[in-house]
CSV table of C-alpha atoms and ligand atoms in Angstrom, one decimal:
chain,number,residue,atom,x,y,z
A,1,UNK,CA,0.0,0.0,0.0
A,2,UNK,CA,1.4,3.9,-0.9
A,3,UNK,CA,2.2,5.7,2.0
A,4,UNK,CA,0.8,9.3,1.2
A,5,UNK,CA,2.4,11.7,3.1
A,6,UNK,CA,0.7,13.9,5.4
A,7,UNK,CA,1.8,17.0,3.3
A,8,UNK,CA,0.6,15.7,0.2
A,9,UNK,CA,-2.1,18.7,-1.3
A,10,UNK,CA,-3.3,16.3,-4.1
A,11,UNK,CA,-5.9,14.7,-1.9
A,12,UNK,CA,-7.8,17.4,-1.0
A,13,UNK,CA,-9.3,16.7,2.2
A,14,UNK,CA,-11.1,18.9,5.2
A,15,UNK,CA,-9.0,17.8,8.2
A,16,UNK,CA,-5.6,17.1,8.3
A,17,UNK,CA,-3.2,15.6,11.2
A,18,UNK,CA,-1.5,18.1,12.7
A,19,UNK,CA,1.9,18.7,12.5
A,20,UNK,CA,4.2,16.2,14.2
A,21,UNK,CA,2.0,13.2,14.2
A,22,UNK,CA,1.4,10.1,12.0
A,23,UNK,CA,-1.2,8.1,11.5
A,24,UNK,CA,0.4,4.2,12.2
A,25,UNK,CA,-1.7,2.3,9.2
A,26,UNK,CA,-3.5,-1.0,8.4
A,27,UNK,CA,-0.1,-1.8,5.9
A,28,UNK,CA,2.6,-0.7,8.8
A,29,UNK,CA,1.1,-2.0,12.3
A,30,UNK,CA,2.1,-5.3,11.5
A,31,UNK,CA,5.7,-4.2,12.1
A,32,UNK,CA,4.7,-2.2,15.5
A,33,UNK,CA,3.0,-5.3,16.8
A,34,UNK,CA,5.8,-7.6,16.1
A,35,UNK,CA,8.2,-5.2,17.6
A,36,UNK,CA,5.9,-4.1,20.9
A,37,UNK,CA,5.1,-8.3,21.2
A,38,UNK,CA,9.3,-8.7,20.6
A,39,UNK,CA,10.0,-5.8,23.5
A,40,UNK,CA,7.3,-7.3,25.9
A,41,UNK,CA,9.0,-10.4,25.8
A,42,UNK,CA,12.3,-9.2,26.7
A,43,UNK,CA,10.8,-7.2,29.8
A,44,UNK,CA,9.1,-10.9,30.6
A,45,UNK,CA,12.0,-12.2,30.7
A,46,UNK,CA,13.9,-10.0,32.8
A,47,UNK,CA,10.5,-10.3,35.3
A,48,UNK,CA,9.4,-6.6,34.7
A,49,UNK,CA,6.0,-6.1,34.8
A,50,UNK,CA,3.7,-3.5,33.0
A,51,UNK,CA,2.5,-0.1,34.2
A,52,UNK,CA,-0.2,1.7,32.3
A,53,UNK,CA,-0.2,5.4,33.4
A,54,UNK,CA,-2.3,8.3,32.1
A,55,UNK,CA,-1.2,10.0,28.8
A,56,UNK,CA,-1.8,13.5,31.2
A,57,UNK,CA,-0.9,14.9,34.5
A,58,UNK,CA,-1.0,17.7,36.5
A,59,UNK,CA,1.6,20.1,34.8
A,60,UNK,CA,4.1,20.5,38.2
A,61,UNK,CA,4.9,17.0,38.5
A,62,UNK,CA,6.6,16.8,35.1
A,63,UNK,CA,8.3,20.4,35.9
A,64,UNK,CA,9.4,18.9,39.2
A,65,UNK,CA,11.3,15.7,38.1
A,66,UNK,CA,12.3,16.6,34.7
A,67,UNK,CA,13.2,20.1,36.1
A,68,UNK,CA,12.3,24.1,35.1
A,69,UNK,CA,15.6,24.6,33.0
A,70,UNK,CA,15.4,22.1,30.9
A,71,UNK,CA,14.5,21.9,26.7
A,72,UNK,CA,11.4,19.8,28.0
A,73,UNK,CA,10.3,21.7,30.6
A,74,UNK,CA,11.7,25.0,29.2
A,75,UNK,CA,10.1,25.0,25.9
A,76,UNK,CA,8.1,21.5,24.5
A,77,UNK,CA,5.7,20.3,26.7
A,78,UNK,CA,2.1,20.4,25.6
A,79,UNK,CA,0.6,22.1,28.3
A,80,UNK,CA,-3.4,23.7,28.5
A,81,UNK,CA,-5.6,24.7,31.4
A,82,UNK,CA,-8.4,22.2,31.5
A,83,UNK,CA,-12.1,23.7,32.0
A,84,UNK,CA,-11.9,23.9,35.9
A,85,UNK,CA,-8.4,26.2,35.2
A,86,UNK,CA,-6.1,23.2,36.6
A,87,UNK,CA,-2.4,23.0,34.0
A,88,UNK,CA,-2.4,19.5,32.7
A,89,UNK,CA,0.5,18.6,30.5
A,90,UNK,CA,0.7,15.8,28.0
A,91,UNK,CA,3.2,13.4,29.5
A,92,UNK,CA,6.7,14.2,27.7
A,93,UNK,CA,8.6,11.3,28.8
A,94,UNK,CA,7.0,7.8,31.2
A,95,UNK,CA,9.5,8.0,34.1
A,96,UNK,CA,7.5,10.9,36.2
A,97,UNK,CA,3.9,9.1,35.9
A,98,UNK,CA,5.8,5.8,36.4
A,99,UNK,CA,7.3,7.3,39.7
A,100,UNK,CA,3.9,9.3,40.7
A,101,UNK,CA,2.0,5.6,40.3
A,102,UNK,CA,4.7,4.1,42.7
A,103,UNK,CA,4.4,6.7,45.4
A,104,UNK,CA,0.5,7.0,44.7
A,105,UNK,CA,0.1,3.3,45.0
A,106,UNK,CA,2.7,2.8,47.8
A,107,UNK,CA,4.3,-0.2,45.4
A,108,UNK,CA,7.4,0.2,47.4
A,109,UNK,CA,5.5,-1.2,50.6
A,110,UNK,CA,5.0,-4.7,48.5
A,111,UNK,CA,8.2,-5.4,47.2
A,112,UNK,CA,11.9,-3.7,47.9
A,113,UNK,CA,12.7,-3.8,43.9
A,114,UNK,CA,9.6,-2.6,41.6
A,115,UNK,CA,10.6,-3.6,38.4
A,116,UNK,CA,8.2,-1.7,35.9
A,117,UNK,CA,7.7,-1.1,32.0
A,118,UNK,CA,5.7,0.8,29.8
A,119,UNK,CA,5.4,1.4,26.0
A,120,UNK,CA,2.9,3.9,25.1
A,121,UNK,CA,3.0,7.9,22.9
A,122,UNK,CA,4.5,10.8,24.6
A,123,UNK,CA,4.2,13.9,23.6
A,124,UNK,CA,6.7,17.1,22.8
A,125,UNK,CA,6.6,20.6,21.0
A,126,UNK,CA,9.9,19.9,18.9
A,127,UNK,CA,10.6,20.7,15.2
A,128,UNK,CA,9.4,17.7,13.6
A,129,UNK,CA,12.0,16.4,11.2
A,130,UNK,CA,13.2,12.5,10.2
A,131,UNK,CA,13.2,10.5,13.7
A,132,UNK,CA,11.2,13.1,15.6
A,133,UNK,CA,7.7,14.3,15.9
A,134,UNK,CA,5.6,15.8,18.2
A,135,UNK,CA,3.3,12.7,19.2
A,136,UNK,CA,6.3,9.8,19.2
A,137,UNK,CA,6.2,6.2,21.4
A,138,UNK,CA,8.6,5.4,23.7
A,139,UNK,CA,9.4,1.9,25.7
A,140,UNK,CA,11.1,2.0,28.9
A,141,UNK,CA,11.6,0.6,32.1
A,142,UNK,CA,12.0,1.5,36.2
A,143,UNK,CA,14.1,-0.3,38.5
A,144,UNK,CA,12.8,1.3,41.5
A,145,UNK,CA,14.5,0.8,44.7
A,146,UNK,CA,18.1,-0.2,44.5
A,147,UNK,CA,21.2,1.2,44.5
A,148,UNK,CA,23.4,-1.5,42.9
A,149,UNK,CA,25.8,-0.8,40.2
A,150,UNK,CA,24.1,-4.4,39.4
A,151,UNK,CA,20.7,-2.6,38.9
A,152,UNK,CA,22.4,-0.3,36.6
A,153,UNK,CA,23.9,-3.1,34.3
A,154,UNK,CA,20.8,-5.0,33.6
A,155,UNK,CA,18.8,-2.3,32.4
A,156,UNK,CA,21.3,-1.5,30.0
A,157,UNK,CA,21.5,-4.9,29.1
A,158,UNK,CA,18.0,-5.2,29.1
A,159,UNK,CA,17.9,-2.2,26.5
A,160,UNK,CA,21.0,-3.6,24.5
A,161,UNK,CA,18.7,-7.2,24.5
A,162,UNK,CA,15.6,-5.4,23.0
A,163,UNK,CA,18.0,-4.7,19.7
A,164,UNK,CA,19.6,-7.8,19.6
A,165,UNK,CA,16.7,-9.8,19.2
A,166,UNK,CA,15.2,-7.1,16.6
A,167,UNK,CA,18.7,-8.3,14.8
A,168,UNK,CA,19.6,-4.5,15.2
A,169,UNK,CA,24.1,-4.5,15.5
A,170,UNK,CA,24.8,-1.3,14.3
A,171,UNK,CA,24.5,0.5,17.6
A,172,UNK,CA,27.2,2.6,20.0
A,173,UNK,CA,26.6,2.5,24.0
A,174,UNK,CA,28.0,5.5,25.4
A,175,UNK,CA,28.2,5.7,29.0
A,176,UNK,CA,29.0,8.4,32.1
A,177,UNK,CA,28.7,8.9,35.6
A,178,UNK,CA,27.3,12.9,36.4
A,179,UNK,CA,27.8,12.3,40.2
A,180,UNK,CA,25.8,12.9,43.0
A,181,UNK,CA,24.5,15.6,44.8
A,182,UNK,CA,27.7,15.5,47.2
A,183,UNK,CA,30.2,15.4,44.0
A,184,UNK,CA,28.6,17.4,41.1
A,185,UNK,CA,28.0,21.0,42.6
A,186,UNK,CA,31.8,21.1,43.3
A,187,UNK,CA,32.6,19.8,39.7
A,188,UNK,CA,29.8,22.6,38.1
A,189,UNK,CA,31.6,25.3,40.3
A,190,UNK,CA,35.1,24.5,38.8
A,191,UNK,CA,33.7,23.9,35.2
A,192,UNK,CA,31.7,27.4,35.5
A,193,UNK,CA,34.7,29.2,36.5
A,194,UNK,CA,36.2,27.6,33.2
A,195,UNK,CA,33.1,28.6,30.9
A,196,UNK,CA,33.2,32.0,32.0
A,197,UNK,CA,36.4,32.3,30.9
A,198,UNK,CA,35.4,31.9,27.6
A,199,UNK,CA,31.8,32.9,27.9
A,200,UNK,CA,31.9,35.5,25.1
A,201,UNK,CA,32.5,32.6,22.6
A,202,UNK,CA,30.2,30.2,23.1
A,203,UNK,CA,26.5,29.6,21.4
A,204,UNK,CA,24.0,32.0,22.7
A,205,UNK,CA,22.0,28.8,23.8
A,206,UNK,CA,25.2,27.5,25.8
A,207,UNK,CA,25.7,30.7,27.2
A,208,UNK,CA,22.0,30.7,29.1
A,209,UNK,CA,23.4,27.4,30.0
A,210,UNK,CA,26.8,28.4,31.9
A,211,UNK,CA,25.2,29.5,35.2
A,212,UNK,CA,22.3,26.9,35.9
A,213,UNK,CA,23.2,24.0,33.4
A,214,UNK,CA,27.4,24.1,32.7
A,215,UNK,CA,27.8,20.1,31.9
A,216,UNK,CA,24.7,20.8,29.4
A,217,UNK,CA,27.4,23.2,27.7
A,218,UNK,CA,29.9,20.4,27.4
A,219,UNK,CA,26.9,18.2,26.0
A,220,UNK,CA,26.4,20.8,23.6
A,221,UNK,CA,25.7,20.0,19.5
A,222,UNK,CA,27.5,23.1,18.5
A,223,UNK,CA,31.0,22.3,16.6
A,224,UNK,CA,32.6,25.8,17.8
A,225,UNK,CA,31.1,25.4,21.3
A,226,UNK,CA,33.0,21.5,21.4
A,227,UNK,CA,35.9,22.5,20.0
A,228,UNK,CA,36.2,25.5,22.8
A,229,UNK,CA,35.4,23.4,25.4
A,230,UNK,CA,37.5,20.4,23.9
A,231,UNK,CA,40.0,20.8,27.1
A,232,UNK,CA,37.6,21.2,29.7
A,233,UNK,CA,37.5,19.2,33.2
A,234,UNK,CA,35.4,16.3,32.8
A,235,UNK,CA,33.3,15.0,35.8
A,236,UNK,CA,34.7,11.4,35.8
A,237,UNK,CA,37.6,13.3,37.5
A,238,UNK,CA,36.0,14.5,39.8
A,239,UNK,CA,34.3,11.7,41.2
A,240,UNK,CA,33.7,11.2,44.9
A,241,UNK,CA,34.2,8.0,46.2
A,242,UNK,CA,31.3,6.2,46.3
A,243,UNK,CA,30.2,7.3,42.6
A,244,UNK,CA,33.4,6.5,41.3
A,245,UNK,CA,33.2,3.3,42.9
A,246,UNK,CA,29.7,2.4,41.8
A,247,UNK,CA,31.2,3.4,38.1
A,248,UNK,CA,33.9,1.2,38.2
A,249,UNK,CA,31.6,-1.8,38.9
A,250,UNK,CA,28.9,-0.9,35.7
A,251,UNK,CA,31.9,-0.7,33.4
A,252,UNK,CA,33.9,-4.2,35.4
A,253,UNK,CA,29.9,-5.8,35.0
A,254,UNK,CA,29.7,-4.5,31.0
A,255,UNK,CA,33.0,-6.0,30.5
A,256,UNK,CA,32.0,-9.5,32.1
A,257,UNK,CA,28.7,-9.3,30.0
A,258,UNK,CA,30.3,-8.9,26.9
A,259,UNK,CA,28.6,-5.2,26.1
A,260,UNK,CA,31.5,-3.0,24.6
A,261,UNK,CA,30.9,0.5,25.6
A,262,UNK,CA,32.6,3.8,25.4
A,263,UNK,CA,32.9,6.3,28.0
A,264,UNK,CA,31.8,10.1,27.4
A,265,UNK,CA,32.6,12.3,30.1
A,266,UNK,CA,30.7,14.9,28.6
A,267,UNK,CA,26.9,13.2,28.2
A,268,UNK,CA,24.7,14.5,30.5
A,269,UNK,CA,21.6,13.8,29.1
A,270,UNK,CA,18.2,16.3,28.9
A,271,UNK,CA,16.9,15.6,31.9
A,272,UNK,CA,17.8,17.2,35.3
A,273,UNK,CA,17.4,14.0,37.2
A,274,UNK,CA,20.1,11.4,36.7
A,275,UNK,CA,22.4,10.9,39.4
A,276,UNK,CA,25.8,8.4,38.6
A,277,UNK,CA,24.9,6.4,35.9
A,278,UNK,CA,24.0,8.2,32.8
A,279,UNK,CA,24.2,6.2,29.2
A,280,UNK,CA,22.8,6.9,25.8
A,281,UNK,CA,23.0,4.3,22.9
A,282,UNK,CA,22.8,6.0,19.0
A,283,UNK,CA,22.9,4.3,15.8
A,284,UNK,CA,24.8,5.2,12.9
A,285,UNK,CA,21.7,4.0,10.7
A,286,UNK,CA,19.9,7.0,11.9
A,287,UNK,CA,20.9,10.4,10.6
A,288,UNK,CA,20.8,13.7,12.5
A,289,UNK,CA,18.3,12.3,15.2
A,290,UNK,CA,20.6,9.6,16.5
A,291,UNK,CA,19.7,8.8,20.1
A,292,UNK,CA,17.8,5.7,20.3
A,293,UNK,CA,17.8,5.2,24.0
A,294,UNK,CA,18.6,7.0,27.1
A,295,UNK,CA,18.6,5.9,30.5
A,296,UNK,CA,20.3,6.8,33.6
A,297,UNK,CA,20.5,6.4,37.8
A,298,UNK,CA,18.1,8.6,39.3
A,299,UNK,CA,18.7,8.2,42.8
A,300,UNK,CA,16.7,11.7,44.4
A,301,UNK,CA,13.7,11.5,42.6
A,302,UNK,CA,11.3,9.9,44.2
A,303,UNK,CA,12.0,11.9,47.3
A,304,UNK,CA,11.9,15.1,45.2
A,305,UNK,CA,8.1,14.0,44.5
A,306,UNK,CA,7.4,13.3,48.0
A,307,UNK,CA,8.0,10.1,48.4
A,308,UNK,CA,10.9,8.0,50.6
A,309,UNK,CA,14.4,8.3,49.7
A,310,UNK,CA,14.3,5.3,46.7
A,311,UNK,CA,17.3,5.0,44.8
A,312,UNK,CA,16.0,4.0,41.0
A,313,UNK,CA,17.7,3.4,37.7
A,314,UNK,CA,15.2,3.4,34.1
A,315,UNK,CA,15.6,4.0,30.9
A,316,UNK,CA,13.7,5.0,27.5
A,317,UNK,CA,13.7,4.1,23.8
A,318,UNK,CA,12.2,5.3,20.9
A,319,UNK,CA,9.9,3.1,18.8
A,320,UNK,CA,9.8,5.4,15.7
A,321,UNK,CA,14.1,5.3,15.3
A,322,UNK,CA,13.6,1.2,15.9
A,323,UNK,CA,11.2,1.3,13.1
A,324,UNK,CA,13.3,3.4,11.3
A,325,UNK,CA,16.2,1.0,11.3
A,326,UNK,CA,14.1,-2.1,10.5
A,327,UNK,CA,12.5,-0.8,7.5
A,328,UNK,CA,16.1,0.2,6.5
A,329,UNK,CA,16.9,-3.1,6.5
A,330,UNK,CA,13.8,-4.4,4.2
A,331,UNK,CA,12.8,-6.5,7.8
A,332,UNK,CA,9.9,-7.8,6.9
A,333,UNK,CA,7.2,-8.8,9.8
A,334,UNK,CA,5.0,-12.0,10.0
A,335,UNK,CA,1.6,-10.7,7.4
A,336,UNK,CA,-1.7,-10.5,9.2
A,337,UNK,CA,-3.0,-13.2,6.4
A,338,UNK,CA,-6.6,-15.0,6.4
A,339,UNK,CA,-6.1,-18.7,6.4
A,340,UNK,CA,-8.8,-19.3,3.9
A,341,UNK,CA,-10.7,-17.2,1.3
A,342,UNK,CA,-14.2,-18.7,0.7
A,343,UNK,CA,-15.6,-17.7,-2.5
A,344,UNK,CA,-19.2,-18.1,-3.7
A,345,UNK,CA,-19.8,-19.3,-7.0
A,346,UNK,CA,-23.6,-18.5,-7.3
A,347,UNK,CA,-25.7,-16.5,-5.0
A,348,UNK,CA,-27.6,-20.0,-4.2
A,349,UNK,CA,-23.9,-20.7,-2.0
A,350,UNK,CA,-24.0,-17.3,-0.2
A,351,UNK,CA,-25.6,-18.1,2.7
A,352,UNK,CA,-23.4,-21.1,3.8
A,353,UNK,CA,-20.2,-19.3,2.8
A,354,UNK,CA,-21.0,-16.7,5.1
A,355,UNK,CA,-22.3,-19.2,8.1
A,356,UNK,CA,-19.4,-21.3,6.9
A,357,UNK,CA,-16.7,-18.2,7.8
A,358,UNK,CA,-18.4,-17.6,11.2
A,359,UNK,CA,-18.3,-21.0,12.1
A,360,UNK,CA,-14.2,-21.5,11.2
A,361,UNK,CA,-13.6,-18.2,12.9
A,362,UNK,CA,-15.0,-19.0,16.0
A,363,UNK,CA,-12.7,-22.0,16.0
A,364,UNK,CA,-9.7,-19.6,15.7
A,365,UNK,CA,-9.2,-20.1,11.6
A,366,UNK,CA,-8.7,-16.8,10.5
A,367,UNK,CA,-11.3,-16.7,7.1
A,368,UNK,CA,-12.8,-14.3,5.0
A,369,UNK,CA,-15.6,-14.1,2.5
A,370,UNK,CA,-17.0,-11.7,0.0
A,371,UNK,CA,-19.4,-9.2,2.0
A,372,UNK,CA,-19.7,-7.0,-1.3
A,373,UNK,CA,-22.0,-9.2,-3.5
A,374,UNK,CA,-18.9,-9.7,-6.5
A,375,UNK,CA,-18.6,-11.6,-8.9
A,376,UNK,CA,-17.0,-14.7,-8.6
A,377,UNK,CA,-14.1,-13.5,-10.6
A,378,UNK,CA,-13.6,-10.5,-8.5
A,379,UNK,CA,-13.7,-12.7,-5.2
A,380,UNK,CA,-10.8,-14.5,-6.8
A,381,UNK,CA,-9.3,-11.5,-6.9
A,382,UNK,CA,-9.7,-10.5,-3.4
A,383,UNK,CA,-8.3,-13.9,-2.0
A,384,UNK,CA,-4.9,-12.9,-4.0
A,385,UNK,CA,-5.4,-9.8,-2.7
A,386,UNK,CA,-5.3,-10.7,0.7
A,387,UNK,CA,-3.0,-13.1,0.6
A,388,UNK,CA,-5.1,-15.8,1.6
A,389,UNK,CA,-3.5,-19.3,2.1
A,390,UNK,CA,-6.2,-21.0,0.7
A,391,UNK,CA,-9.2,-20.2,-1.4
A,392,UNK,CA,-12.3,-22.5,-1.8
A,393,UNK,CA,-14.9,-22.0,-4.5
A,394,UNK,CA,-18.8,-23.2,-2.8
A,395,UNK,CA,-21.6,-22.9,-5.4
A,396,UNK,CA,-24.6,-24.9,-5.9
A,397,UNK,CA,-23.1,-28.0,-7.7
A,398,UNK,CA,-20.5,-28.5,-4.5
A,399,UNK,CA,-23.2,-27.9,-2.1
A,400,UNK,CA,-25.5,-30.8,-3.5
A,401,UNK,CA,-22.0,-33.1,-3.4
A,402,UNK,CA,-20.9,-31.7,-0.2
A,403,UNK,CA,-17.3,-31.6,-1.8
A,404,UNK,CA,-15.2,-28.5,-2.9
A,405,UNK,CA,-11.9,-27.8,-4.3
A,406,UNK,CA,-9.6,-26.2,-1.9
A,407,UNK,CA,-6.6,-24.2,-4.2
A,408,UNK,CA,-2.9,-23.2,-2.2
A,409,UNK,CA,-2.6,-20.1,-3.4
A,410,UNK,CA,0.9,-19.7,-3.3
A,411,UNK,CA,1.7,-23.1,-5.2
A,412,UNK,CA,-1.6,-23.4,-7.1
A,413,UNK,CA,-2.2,-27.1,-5.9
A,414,UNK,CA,-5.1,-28.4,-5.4
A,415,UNK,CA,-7.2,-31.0,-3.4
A,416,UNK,CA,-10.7,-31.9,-3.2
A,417,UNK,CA,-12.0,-31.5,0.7
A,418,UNK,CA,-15.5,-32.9,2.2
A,419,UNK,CA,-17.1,-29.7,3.4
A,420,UNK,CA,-18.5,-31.4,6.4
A,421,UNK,CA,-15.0,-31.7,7.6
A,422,UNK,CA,-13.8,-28.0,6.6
A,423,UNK,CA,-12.9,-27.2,10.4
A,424,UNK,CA,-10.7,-30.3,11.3
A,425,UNK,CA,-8.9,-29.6,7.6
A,426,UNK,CA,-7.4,-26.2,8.9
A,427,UNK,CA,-7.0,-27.3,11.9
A,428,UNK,CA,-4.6,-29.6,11.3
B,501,AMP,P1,14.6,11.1,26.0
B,501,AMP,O1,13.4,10.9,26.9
B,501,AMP,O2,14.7,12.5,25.4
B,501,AMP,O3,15.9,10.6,26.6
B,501,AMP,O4,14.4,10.2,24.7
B,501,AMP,C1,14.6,8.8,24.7
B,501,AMP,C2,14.4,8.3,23.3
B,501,AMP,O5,13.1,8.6,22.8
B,501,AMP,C3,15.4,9.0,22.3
B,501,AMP,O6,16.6,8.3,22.3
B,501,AMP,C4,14.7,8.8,21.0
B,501,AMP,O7,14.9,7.5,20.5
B,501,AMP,C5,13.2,9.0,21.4
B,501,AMP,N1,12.7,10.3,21.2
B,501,AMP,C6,12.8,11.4,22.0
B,501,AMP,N2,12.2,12.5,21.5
B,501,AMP,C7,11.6,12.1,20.3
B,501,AMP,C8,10.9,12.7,19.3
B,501,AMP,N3,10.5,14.0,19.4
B,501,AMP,N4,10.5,12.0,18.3
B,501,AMP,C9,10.8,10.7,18.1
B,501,AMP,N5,11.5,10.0,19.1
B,501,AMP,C10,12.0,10.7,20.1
């Protein structure tokens, strides 16, 4: 099936989508369901269970965790006053409603480790382009309440899993620690000192940065703003003790996994949250929009949103750049196919072909029948059409001998089959 594209003024039609979102159709679902129903099984298998949150919350909580000075926050969150004046905000990201619904739901009280996962649209106010829109699915997952380096490591390998299986190799896992809170002001003070010096220089965007924000300047996309800060201290030196330790054991457990990694001093991710652990892992299938997963430690938040101190590690994909990368690759997913197409020959056959579909469907054959009135022909055509394993022409003549000829489509053999015995045929 042609794809028309959303911006395509030669079907005229009243509405359109609006910008940033795509409709997922009939011809492309196929992939989305084999790829959610390949994800869900990896999250099975590493016992994380599903959390369905709502696609909208109250506005604070999302400035709260994701914090005021970030891109998110700052300037791409879908945000409206509802009719009773309250600010709701179309969830950006699933870690804040996954961490509301824990505190909410006192989840912690049941188990020490909540391990959680969610696939599901979020929603942000960016420049749409190739690999991002405004409406775009994520999949992600919450370890909530440990503080294991151990924790860490499986939800990158949990991630890293999720590709393998799609057959995707073509991927780069970056990885960083950005400290704690006992570590990282000390480090920002000594890196803003060094910014300032050469504050004059630097993008306008990375200047508004310096004061509130430095390591975003070091994470910066800007080629004149990296190569001034090329030099700069890096917060793996500046380590305290326990984060450094905790980093030394995700990159010793990587190793002893067999996940190659590199380590980038300077990712800091766009989200105010992480504590230690920060990793990102791009493709070099993609093109500008590179990041297909993030993930990180995020050891404060849970108290920051009023719950007890929970130390938590997550992470978050994007389906849309997966899809990207399997189409790429001419991955083809299994064909939502009808097992049999039954035709009728005269209109005398009609009402049995119709009873005939209900009954096979109801036994879990997946059939299909003309509901148009066609010609015979034409219903021939539909079962290629559709792909059909089987077709079987029913008129008058096979009615009275209660016998029909049952065509493989793909190899055009054929077989004569007693119609009383049409269920048991299929399912065998
Ligand atoms: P983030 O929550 O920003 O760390 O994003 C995690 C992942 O979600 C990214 O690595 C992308 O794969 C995907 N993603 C983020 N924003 C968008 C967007 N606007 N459109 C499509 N995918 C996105």
């Amino acid at each position: 099936m042609r794809r028309i594209p959303s911006h395509d003024n030669r079907y005229p039609v009243n509405y359109r989508s609006i910008k940033g979102t795509k409709d997922i159709l009939p011809s492309e679902t196929p992939l989305w369901q084999f790829v959610e129903q390949t994800i869900r099984e990896v999250f099975r298998q590493f016992n994380y269970k599903e959390i369905r949150t709502p696609v909208f919350e109250t506005t604070s909580l999302f400035a709260r965790s994701i914090g005021e000075l970030t891109d998110i926050v700052g300037k791409e969150m879908y945000t409206f006053q509802d009719r009773s004046g309250d600010s709701i905000t179309l969830r950006p990201e699933g870690t804040a409603s996954a961490i509301r619904a824990y505190i909410q739901n006192n989840l912690g009280e049941a188990l020490p480790l909540s391990k959680v996962y969610y696939i599901g649209p979020m929603f942000r106010q960016e420049r749409p382009q190739a690999g991002r829109l405004r409406q775009f699915h994520q999949f992600g997952a919450e370890a909530i309440g440990s503080p294991t380096a151990e924790t860490d490591v499986e939800i990158i390998a949990m991630t890293i899993e999720i590709y393998k299986r799609l057959g995707i190799t073509n991927y780069s896992l970056q990885i960083n620690s950005v400290g704690d809170e006992e570590c990282r002001p000390k480090y920002k003070e000594i890196l803003n000192a060094e910014l300032q010096k050469i504050a004059g220089q630097l993008s306008t965007e990375s200047q508004k940065r310096i004061d509130q924000n430095p390591m975003r300047v070091l994470d910066s996309k800007n080629e004149n703003d990296q190569k001034l800060t090329a030099g700069m201290p890096l917060i793996t030196d500046y380590l305290n003790e326990e984060c450094a330790t905790h980093f030394a054991k995700v990159k010793s457990l990587l190793t002893a996994y067999g996940i190659p990694y590199t380590v980038n001093g300077r990712l800091v991710r766009g989200l105010d949250y992480y504590t230690k652990t920060a990793f990102e892992i791009t493709s070099t299938e993609l093109g500008s929009q590179d990041a297909l997963a993030g993930g990180g430690r995020y050891d404060l938040l849970v108290k920051e949103l009023g719950g007890k101190q929970t130390p938590s590690v997550g992470f978050a994909a994007g389906m849309e750049r997966l899809l990207m990368i399997l189409e790429k690759k001419g991955f083809q997913p299994p064909q939502q196919r009808p097992t049999v197409f039954i035709a009728a020959a005269d209109d005398a056959a009609r009402e049995w072909v119709l009873t005939t579909t209900m009954k096979l469907r109801s036994q879990g054959i997946a059939s299909e029948c003309d509901l148009l009135a066609r010609s015979l022909k034409s219903q021939m055509k539909e079962a290629d059409r559709q792909q059909a394993e089987f077709s079987l022409v029913v008129g008058a003549t096979e009615l009275e001998s209660g016998k029909a000829l049952l065509k493989h489509l793909s190899d055009h053999s054929q077989q004569n089959i007693v119609l009383e015995a049409i269920a048991e045929f299929f399912k065998h």
